[in-house]
mmCIF file with all atom_site columns, C-alpha atoms in Angstrom:
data_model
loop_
_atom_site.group_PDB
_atom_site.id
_atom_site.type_symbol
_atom_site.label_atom_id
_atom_site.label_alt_id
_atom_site.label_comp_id
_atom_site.label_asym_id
_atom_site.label_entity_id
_atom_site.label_seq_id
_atom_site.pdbx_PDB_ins_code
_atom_site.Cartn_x
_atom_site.Cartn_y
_atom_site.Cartn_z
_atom_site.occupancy
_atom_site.B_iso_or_equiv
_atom_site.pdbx_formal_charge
_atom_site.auth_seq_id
_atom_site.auth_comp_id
_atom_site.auth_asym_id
_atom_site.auth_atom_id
_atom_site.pdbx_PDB_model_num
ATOM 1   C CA . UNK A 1 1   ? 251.933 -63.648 197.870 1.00 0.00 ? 647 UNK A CA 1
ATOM 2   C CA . UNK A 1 2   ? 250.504 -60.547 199.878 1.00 0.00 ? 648 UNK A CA 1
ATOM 3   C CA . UNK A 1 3   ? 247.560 -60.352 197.215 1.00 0.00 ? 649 UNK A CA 1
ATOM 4   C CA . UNK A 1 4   ? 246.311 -64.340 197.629 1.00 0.00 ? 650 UNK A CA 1
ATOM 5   C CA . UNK A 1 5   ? 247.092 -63.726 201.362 1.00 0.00 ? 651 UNK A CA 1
ATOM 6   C CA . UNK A 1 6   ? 244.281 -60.994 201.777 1.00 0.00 ? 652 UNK A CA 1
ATOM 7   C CA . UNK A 1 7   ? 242.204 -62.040 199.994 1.00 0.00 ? 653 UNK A CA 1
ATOM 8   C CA . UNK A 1 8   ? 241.896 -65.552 201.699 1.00 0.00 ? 654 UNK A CA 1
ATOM 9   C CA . UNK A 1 9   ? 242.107 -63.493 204.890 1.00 0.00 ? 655 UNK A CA 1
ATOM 10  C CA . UNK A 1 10  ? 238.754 -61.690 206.538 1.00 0.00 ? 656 UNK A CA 1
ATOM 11  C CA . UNK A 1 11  ? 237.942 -60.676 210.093 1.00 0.00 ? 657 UNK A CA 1
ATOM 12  C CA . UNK A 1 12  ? 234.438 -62.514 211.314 1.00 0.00 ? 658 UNK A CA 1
ATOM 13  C CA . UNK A 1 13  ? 233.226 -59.017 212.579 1.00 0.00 ? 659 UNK A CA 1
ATOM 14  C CA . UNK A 1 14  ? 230.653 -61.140 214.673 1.00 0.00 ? 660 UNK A CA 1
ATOM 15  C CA . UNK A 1 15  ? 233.750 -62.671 216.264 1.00 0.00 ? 661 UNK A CA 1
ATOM 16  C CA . UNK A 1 16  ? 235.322 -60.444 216.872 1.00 0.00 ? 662 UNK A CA 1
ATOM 17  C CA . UNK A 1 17  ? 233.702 -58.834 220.041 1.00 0.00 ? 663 UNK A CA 1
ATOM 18  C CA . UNK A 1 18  ? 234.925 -61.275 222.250 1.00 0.00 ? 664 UNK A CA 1
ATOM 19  C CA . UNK A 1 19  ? 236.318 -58.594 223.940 1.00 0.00 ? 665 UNK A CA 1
ATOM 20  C CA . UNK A 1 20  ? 232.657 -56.855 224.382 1.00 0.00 ? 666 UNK A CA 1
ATOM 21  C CA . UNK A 1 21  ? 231.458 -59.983 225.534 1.00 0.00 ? 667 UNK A CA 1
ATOM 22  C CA . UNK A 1 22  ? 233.989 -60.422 228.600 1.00 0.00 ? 668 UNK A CA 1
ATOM 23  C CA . UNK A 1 23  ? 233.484 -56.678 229.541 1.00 0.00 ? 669 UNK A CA 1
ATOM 24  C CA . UNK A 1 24  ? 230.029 -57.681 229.771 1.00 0.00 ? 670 UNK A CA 1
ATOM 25  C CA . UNK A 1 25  ? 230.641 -60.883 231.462 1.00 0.00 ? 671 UNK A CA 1
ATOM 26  C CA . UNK A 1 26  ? 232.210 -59.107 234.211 1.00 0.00 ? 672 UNK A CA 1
ATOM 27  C CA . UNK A 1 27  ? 229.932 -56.333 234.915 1.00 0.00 ? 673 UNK A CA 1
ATOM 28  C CA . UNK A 1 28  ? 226.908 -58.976 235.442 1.00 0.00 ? 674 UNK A CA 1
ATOM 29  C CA . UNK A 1 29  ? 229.494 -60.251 238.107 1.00 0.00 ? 675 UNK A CA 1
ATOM 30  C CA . UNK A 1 30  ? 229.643 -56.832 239.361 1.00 0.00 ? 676 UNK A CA 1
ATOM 31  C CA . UNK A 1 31  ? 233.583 -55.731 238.017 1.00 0.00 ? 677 UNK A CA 1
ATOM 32  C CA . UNK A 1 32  ? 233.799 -52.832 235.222 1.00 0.00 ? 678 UNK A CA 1
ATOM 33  C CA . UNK A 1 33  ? 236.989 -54.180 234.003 1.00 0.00 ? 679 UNK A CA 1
ATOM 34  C CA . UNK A 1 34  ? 236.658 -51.009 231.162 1.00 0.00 ? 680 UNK A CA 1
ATOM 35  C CA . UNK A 1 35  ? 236.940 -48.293 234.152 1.00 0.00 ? 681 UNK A CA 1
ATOM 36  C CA . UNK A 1 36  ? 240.074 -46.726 234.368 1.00 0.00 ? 682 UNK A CA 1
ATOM 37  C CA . UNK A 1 37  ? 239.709 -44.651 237.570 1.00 0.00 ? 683 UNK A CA 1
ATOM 38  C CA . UNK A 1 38  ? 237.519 -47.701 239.167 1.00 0.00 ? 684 UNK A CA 1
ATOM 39  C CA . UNK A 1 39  ? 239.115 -48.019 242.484 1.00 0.00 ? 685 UNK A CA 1
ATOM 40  C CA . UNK A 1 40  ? 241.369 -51.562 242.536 1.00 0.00 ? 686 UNK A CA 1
ATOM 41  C CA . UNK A 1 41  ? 239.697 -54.391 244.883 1.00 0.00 ? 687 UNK A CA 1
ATOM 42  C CA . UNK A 1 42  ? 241.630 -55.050 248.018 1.00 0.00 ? 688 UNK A CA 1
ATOM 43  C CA . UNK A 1 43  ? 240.508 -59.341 247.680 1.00 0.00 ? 689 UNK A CA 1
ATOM 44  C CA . UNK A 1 44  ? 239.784 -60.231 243.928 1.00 0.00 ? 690 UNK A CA 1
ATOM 45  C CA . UNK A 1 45  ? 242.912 -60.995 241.070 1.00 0.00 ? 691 UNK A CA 1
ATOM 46  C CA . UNK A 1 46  ? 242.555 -59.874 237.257 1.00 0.00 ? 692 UNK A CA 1
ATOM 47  C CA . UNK A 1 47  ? 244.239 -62.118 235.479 1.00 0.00 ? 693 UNK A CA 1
ATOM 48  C CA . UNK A 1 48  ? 244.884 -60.520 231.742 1.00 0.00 ? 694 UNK A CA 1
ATOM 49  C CA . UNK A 1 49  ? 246.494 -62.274 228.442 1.00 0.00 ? 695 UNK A CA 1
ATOM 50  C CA . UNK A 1 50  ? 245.484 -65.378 229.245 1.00 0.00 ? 696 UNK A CA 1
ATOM 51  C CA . UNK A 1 51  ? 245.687 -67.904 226.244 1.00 0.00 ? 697 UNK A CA 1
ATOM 52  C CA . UNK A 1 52  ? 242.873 -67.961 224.326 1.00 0.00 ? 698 UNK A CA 1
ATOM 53  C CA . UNK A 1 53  ? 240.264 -70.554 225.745 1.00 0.00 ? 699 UNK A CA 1
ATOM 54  C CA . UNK A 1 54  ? 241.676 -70.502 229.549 1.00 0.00 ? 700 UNK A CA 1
ATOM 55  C CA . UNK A 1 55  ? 238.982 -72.453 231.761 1.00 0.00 ? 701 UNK A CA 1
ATOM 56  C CA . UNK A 1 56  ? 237.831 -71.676 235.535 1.00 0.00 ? 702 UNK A CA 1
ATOM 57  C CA . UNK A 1 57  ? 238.936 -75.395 235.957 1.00 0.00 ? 703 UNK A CA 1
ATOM 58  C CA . UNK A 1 58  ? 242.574 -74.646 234.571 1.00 0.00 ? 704 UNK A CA 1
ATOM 59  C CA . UNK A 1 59  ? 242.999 -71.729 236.884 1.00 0.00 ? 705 UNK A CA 1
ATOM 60  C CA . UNK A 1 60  ? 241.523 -73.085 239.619 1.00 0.00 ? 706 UNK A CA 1
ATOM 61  C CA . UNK A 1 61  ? 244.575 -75.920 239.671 1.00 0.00 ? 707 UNK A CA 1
ATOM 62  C CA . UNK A 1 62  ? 247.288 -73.711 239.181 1.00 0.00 ? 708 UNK A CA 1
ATOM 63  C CA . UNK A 1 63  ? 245.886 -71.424 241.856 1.00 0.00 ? 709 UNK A CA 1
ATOM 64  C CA . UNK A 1 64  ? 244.802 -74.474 244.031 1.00 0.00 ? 710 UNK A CA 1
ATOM 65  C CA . UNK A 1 65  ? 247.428 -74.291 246.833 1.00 0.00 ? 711 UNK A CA 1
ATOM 66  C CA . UNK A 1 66  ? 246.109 -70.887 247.066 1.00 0.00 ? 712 UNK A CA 1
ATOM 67  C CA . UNK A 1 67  ? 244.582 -70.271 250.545 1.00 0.00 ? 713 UNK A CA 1
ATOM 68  C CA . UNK A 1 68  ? 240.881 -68.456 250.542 1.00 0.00 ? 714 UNK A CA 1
ATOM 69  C CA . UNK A 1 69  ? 240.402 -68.751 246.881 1.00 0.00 ? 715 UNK A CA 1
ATOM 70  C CA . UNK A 1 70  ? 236.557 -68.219 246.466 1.00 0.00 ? 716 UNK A CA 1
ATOM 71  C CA . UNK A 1 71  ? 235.868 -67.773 243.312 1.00 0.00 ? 717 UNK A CA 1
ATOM 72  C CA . UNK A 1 72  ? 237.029 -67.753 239.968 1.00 0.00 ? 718 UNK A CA 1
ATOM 73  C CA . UNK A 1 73  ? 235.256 -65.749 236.859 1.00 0.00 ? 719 UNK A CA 1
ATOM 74  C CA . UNK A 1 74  ? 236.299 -66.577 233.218 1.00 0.00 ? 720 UNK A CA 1
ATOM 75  C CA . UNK A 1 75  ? 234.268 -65.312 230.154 1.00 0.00 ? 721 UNK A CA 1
ATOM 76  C CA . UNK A 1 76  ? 234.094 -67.978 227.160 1.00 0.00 ? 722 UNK A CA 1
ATOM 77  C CA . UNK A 1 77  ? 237.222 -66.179 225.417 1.00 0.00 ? 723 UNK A CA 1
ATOM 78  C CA . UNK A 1 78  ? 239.367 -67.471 228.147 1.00 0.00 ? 724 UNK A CA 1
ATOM 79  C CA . UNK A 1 79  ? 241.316 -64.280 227.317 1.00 0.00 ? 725 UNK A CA 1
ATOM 80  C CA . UNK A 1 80  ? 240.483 -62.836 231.111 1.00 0.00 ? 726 UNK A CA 1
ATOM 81  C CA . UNK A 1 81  ? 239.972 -63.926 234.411 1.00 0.00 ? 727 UNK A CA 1
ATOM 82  C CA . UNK A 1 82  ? 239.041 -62.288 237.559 1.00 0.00 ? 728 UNK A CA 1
ATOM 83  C CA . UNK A 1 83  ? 239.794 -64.822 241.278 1.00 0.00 ? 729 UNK A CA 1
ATOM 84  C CA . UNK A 1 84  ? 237.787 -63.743 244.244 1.00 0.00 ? 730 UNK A CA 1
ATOM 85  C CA . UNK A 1 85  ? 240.042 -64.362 247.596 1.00 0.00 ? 731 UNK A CA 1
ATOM 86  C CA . UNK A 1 86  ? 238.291 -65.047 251.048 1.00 0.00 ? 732 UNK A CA 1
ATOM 87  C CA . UNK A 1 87  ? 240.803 -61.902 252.696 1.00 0.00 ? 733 UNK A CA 1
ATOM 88  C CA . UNK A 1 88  ? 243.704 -59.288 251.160 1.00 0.00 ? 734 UNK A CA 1
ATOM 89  C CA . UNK A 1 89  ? 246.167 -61.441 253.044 1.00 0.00 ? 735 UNK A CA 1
ATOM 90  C CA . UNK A 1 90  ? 244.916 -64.400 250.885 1.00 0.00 ? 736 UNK A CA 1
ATOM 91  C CA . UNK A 1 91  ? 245.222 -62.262 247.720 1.00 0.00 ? 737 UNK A CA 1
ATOM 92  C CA . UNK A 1 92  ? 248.492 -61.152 248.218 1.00 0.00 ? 738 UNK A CA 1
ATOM 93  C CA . UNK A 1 93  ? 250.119 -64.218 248.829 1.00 0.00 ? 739 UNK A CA 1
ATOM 94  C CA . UNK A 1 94  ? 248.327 -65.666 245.794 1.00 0.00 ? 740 UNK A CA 1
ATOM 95  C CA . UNK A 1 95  ? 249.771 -62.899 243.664 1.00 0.00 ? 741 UNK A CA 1
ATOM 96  C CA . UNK A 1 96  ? 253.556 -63.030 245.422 1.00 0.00 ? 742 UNK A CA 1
ATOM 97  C CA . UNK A 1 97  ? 252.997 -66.936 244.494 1.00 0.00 ? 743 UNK A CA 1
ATOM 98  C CA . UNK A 1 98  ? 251.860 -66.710 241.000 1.00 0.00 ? 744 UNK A CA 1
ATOM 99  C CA . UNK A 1 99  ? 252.780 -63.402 239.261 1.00 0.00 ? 745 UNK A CA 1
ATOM 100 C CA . UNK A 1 100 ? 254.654 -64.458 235.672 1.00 0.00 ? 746 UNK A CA 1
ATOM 101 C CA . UNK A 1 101 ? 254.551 -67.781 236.726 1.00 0.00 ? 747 UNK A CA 1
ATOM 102 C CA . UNK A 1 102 ? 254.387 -69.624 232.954 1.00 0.00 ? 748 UNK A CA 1
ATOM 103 C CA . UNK A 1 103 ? 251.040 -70.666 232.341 1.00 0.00 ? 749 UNK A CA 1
ATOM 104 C CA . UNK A 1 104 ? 250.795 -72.935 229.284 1.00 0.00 ? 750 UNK A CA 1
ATOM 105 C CA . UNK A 1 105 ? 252.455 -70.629 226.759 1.00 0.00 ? 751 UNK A CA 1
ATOM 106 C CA . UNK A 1 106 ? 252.855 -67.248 228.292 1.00 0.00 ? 752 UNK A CA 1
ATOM 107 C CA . UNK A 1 107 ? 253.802 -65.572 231.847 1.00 0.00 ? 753 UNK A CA 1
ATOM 108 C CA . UNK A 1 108 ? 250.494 -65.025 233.979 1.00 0.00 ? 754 UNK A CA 1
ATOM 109 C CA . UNK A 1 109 ? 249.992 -61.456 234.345 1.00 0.00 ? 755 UNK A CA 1
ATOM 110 C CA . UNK A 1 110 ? 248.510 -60.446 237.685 1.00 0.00 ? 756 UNK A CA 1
ATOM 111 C CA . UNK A 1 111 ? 247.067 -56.892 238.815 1.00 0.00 ? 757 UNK A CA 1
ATOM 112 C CA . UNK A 1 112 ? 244.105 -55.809 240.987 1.00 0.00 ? 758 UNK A CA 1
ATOM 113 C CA . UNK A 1 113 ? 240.829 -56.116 239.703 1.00 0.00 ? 759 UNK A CA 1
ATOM 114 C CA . UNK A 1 114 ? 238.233 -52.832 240.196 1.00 0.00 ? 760 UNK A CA 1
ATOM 115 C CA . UNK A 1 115 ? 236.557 -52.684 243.251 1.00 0.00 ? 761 UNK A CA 1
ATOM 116 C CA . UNK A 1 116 ? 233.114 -55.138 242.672 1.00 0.00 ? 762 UNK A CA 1
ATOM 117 C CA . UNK A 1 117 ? 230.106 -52.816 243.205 1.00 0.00 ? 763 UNK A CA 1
ATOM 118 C CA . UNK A 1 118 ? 228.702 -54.529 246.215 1.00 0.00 ? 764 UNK A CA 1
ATOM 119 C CA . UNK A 1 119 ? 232.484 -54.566 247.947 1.00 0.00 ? 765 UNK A CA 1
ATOM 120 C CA . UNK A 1 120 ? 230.757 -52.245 250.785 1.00 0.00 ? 766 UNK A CA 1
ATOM 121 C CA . UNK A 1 121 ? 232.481 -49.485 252.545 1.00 0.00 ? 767 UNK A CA 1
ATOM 122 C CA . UNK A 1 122 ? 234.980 -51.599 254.259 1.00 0.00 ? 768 UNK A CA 1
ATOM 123 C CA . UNK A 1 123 ? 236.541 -51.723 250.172 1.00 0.00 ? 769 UNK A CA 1
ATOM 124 C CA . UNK A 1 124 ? 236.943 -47.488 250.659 1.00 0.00 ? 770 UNK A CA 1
ATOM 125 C CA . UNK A 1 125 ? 239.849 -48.025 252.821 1.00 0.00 ? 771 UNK A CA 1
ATOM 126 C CA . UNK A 1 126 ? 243.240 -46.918 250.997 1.00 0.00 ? 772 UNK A CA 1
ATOM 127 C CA . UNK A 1 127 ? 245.319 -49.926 249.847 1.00 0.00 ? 773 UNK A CA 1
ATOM 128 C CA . UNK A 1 128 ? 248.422 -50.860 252.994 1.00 0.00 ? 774 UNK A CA 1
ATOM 129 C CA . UNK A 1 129 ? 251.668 -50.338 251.124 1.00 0.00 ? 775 UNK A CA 1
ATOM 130 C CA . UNK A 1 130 ? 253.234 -53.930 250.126 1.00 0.00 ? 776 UNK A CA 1
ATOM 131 C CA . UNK A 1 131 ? 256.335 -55.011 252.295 1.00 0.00 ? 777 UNK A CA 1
ATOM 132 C CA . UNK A 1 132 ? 259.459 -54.236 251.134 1.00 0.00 ? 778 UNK A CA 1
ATOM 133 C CA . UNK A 1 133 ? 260.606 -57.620 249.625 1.00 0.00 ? 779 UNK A CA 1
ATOM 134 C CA . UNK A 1 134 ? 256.941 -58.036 247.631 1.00 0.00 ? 780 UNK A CA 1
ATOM 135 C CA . UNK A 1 135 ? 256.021 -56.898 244.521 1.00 0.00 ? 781 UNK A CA 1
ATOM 136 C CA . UNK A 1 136 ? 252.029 -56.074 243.765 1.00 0.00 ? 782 UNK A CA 1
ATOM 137 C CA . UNK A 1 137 ? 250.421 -55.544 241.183 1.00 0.00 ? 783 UNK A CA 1
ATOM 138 C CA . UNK A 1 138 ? 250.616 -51.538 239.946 1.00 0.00 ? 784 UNK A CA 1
ATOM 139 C CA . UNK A 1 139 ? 253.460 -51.134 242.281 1.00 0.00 ? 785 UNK A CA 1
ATOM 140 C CA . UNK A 1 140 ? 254.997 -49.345 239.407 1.00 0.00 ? 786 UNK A CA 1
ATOM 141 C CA . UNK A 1 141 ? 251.779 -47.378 238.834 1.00 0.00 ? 787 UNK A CA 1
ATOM 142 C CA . UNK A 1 142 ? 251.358 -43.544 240.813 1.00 0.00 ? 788 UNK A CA 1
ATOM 143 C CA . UNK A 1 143 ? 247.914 -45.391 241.629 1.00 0.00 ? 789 UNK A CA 1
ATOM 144 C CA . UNK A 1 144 ? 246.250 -48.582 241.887 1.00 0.00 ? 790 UNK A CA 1
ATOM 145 C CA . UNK A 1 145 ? 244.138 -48.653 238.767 1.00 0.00 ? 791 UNK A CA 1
ATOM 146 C CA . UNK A 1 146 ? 243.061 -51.019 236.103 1.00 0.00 ? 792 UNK A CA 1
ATOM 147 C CA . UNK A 1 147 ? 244.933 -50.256 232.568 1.00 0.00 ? 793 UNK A CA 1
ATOM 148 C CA . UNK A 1 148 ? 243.128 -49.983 229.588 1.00 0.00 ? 794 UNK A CA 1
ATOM 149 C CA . UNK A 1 149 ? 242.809 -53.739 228.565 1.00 0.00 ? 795 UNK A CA 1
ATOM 150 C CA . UNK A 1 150 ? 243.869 -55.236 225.801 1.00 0.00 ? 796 UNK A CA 1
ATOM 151 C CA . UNK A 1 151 ? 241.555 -56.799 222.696 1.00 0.00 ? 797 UNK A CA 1
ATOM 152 C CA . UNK A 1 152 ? 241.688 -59.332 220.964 1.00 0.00 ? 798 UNK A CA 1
ATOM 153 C CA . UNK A 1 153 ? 240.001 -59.950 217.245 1.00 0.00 ? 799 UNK A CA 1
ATOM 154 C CA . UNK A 1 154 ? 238.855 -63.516 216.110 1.00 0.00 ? 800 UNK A CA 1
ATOM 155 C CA . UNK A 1 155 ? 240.646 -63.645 212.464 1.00 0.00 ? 801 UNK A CA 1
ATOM 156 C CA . UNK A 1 156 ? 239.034 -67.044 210.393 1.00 0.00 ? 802 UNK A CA 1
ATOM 157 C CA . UNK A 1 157 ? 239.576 -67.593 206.351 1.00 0.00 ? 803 UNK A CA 1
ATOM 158 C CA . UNK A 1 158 ? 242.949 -67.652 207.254 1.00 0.00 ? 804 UNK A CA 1
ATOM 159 C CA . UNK A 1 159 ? 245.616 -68.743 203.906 1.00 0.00 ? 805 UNK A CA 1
ATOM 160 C CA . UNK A 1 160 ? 247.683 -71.862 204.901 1.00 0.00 ? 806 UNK A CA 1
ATOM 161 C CA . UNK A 1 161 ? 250.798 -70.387 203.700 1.00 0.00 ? 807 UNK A CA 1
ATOM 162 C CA . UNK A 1 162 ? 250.079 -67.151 205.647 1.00 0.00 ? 808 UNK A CA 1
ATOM 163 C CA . UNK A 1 163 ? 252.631 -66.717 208.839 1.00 0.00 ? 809 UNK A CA 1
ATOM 164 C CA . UNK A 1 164 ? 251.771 -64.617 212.225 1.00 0.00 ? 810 UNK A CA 1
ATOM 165 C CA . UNK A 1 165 ? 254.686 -62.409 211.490 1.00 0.00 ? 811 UNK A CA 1
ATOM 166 C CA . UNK A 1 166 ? 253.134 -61.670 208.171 1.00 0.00 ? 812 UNK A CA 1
ATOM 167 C CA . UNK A 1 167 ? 249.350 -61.475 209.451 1.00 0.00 ? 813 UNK A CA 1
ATOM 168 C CA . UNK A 1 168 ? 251.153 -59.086 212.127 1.00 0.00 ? 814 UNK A CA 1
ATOM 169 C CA . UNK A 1 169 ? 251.749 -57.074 209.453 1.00 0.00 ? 815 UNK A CA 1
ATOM 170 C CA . UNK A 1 170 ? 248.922 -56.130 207.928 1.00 0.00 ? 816 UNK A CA 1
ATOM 171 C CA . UNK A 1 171 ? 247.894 -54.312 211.185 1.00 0.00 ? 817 UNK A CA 1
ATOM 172 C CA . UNK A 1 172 ? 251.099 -52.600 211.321 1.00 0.00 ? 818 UNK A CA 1
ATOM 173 C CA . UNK A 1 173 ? 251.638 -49.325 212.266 1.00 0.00 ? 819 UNK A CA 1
ATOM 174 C CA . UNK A 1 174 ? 248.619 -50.370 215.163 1.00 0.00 ? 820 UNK A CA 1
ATOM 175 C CA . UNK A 1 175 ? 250.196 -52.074 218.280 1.00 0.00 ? 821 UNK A CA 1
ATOM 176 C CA . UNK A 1 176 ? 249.891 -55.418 217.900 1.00 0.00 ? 822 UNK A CA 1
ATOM 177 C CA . UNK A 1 177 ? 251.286 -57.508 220.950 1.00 0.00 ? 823 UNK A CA 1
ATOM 178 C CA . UNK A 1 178 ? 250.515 -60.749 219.405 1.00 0.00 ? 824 UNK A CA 1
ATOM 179 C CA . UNK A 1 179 ? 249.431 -62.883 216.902 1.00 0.00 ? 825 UNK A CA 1
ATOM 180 C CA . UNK A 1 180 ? 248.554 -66.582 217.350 1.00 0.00 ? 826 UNK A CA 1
ATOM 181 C CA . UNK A 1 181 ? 247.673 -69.250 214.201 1.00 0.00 ? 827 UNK A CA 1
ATOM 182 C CA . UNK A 1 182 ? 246.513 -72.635 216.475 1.00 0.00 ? 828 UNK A CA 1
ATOM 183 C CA . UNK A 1 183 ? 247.755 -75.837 214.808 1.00 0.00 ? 829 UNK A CA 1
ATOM 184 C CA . UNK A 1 184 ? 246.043 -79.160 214.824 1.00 0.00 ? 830 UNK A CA 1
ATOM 185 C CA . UNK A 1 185 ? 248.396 -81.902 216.542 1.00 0.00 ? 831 UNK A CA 1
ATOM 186 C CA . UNK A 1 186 ? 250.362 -83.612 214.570 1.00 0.00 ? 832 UNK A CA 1
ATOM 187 C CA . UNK A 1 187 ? 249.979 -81.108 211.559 1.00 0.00 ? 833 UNK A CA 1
ATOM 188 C CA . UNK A 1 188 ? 252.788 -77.990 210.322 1.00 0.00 ? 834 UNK A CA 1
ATOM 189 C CA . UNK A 1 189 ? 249.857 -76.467 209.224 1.00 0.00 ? 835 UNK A CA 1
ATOM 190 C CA . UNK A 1 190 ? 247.735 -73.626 211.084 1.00 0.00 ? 836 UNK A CA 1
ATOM 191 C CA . UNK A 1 191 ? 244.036 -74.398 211.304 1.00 0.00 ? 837 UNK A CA 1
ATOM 192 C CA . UNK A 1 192 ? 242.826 -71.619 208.931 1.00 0.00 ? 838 UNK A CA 1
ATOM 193 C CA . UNK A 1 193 ? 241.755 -68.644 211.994 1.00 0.00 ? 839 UNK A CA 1
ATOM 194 C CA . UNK A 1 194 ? 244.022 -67.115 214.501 1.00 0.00 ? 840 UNK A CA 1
ATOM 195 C CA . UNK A 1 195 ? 243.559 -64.285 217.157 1.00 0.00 ? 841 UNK A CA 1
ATOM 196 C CA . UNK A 1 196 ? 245.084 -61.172 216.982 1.00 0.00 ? 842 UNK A CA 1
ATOM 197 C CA . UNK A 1 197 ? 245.745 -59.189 220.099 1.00 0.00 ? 843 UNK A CA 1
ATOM 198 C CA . UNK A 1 198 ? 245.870 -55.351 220.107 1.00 0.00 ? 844 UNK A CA 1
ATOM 199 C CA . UNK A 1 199 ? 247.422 -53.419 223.127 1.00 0.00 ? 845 UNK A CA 1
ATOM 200 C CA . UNK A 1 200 ? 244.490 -51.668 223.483 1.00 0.00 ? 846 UNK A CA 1
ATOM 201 C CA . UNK A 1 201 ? 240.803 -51.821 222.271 1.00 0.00 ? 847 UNK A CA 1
ATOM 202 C CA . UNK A 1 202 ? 241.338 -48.298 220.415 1.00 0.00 ? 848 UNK A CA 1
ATOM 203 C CA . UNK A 1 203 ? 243.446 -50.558 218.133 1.00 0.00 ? 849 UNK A CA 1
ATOM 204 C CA . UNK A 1 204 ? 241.391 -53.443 217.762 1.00 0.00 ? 850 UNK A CA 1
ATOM 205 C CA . UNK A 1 205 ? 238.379 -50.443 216.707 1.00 0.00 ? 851 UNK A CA 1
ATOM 206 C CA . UNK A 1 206 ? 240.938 -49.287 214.056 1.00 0.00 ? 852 UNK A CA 1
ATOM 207 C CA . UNK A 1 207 ? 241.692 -52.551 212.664 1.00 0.00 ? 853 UNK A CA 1
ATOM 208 C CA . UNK A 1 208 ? 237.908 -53.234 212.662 1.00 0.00 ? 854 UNK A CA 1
ATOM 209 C CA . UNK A 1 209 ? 237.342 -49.291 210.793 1.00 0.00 ? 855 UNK A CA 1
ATOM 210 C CA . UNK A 1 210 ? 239.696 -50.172 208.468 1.00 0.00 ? 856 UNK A CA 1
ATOM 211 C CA . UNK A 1 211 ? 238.987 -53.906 207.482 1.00 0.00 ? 857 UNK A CA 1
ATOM 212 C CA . UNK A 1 212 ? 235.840 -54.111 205.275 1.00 0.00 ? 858 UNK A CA 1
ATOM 213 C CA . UNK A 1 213 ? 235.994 -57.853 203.830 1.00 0.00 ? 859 UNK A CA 1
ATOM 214 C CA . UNK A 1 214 ? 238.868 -59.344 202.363 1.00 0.00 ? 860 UNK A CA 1
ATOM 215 C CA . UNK A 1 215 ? 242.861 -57.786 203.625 1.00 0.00 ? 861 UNK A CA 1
ATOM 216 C CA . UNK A 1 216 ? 245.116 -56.588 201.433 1.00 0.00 ? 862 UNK A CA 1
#
């Protein structure tokens, strides 16, 4: 019932800044991936709701018949990614290539990352318009910019009998986009924690305000 469920249900607090820990990942590399007006990049990928536990090594095969790939930048979440091209031609072509291509269980979502802090003045230079027949990331969008990104919170203590549409739930009326239970192989059970993703990290604060111990 509801009452057994939250009460066998906590958020690991600790845990759950993973999301503070990749925004701080990234700025040692030189990306505020936080900064809404940062200018977008004009050579480096951000890759964002990425599977929980995505490797460099994972995205470094699926984007290995990219040309000019030069780096690739994943915080221990897994959750975001940011791929450093050799040229704009290179990144392009990567993104035309790869954009909500399914990667393990999920489309990849592609958009520019913010301009890295040593990209030079060459990086001030407006963004060229795509060609007609591509689509780039923040075409959409009045401006390139980077969105406010979405969190995710680390949920452990979870009840076996406890579902993702009922652990969903609980947050409700915050936006959740999505609510994961991992199972072991072999096993109908979940493995007792999940992750709970938030549209935005305003959210995921909310959630954290308002969750003091056990749900319920």
């Amino acid at each position: 019932d509801d009452a057994k469920t939250g009460a066998a249900t906590t958020l690991a607090l600790a845990e759950a800044a993973v999301q503070s820990e990749a925004r701080r990942f990234f700025v040692a590399r030189g990306y505020d991936v936080s900064d809404a007006s940062a200018a977008a990049s004009r050579t480096a990928l951000l890759a964002k709701n990425l599977p929980a536990g995505t490797t460099a090594d994972e995205l470094r095969r699926l984007f290995g018949s990219s040309a000019g790939l030069d780096g690739v930048h994943v915080p221990e979440s897994g959750l975001l990614a940011i791929l450093e091209f050799s040229s704009s031609a290179d990144a392009r072509k990567a993104f035309k290539a790869l954009a909500y291509r399914r990667f393990k269980s999920a489309p990849l979502y592609l958009d520019w990352a913010p301009k890295k802090r040593d990209d030079g003045a060459a990086a001030a230079a407006p963004y060229p318009a795509p060609a007609a027949e591509e689509r780039s990331p923040g075409d959409d969008d009045e401006a390139h910019t980077v969105l406010e990104v979405p969190t995710t919170l680390f949920v452990k203590n979870v009840a076996f009998e406890t579902t993702e549409a009922r652990l969903a739930a609980h947050f409700a009326p915050l936006d959740v986009r999505s609510v994961r239970l991992p199972k072991a192989a072999g096993d109908a059970r979940h493995k007792g924690y999940g992750f709970v993703e938030f549209a935005c990290s305003r959210d995921a604060d909310a959630a954290l305000r308002s969750t003091r111990g056990p749900l319920d």
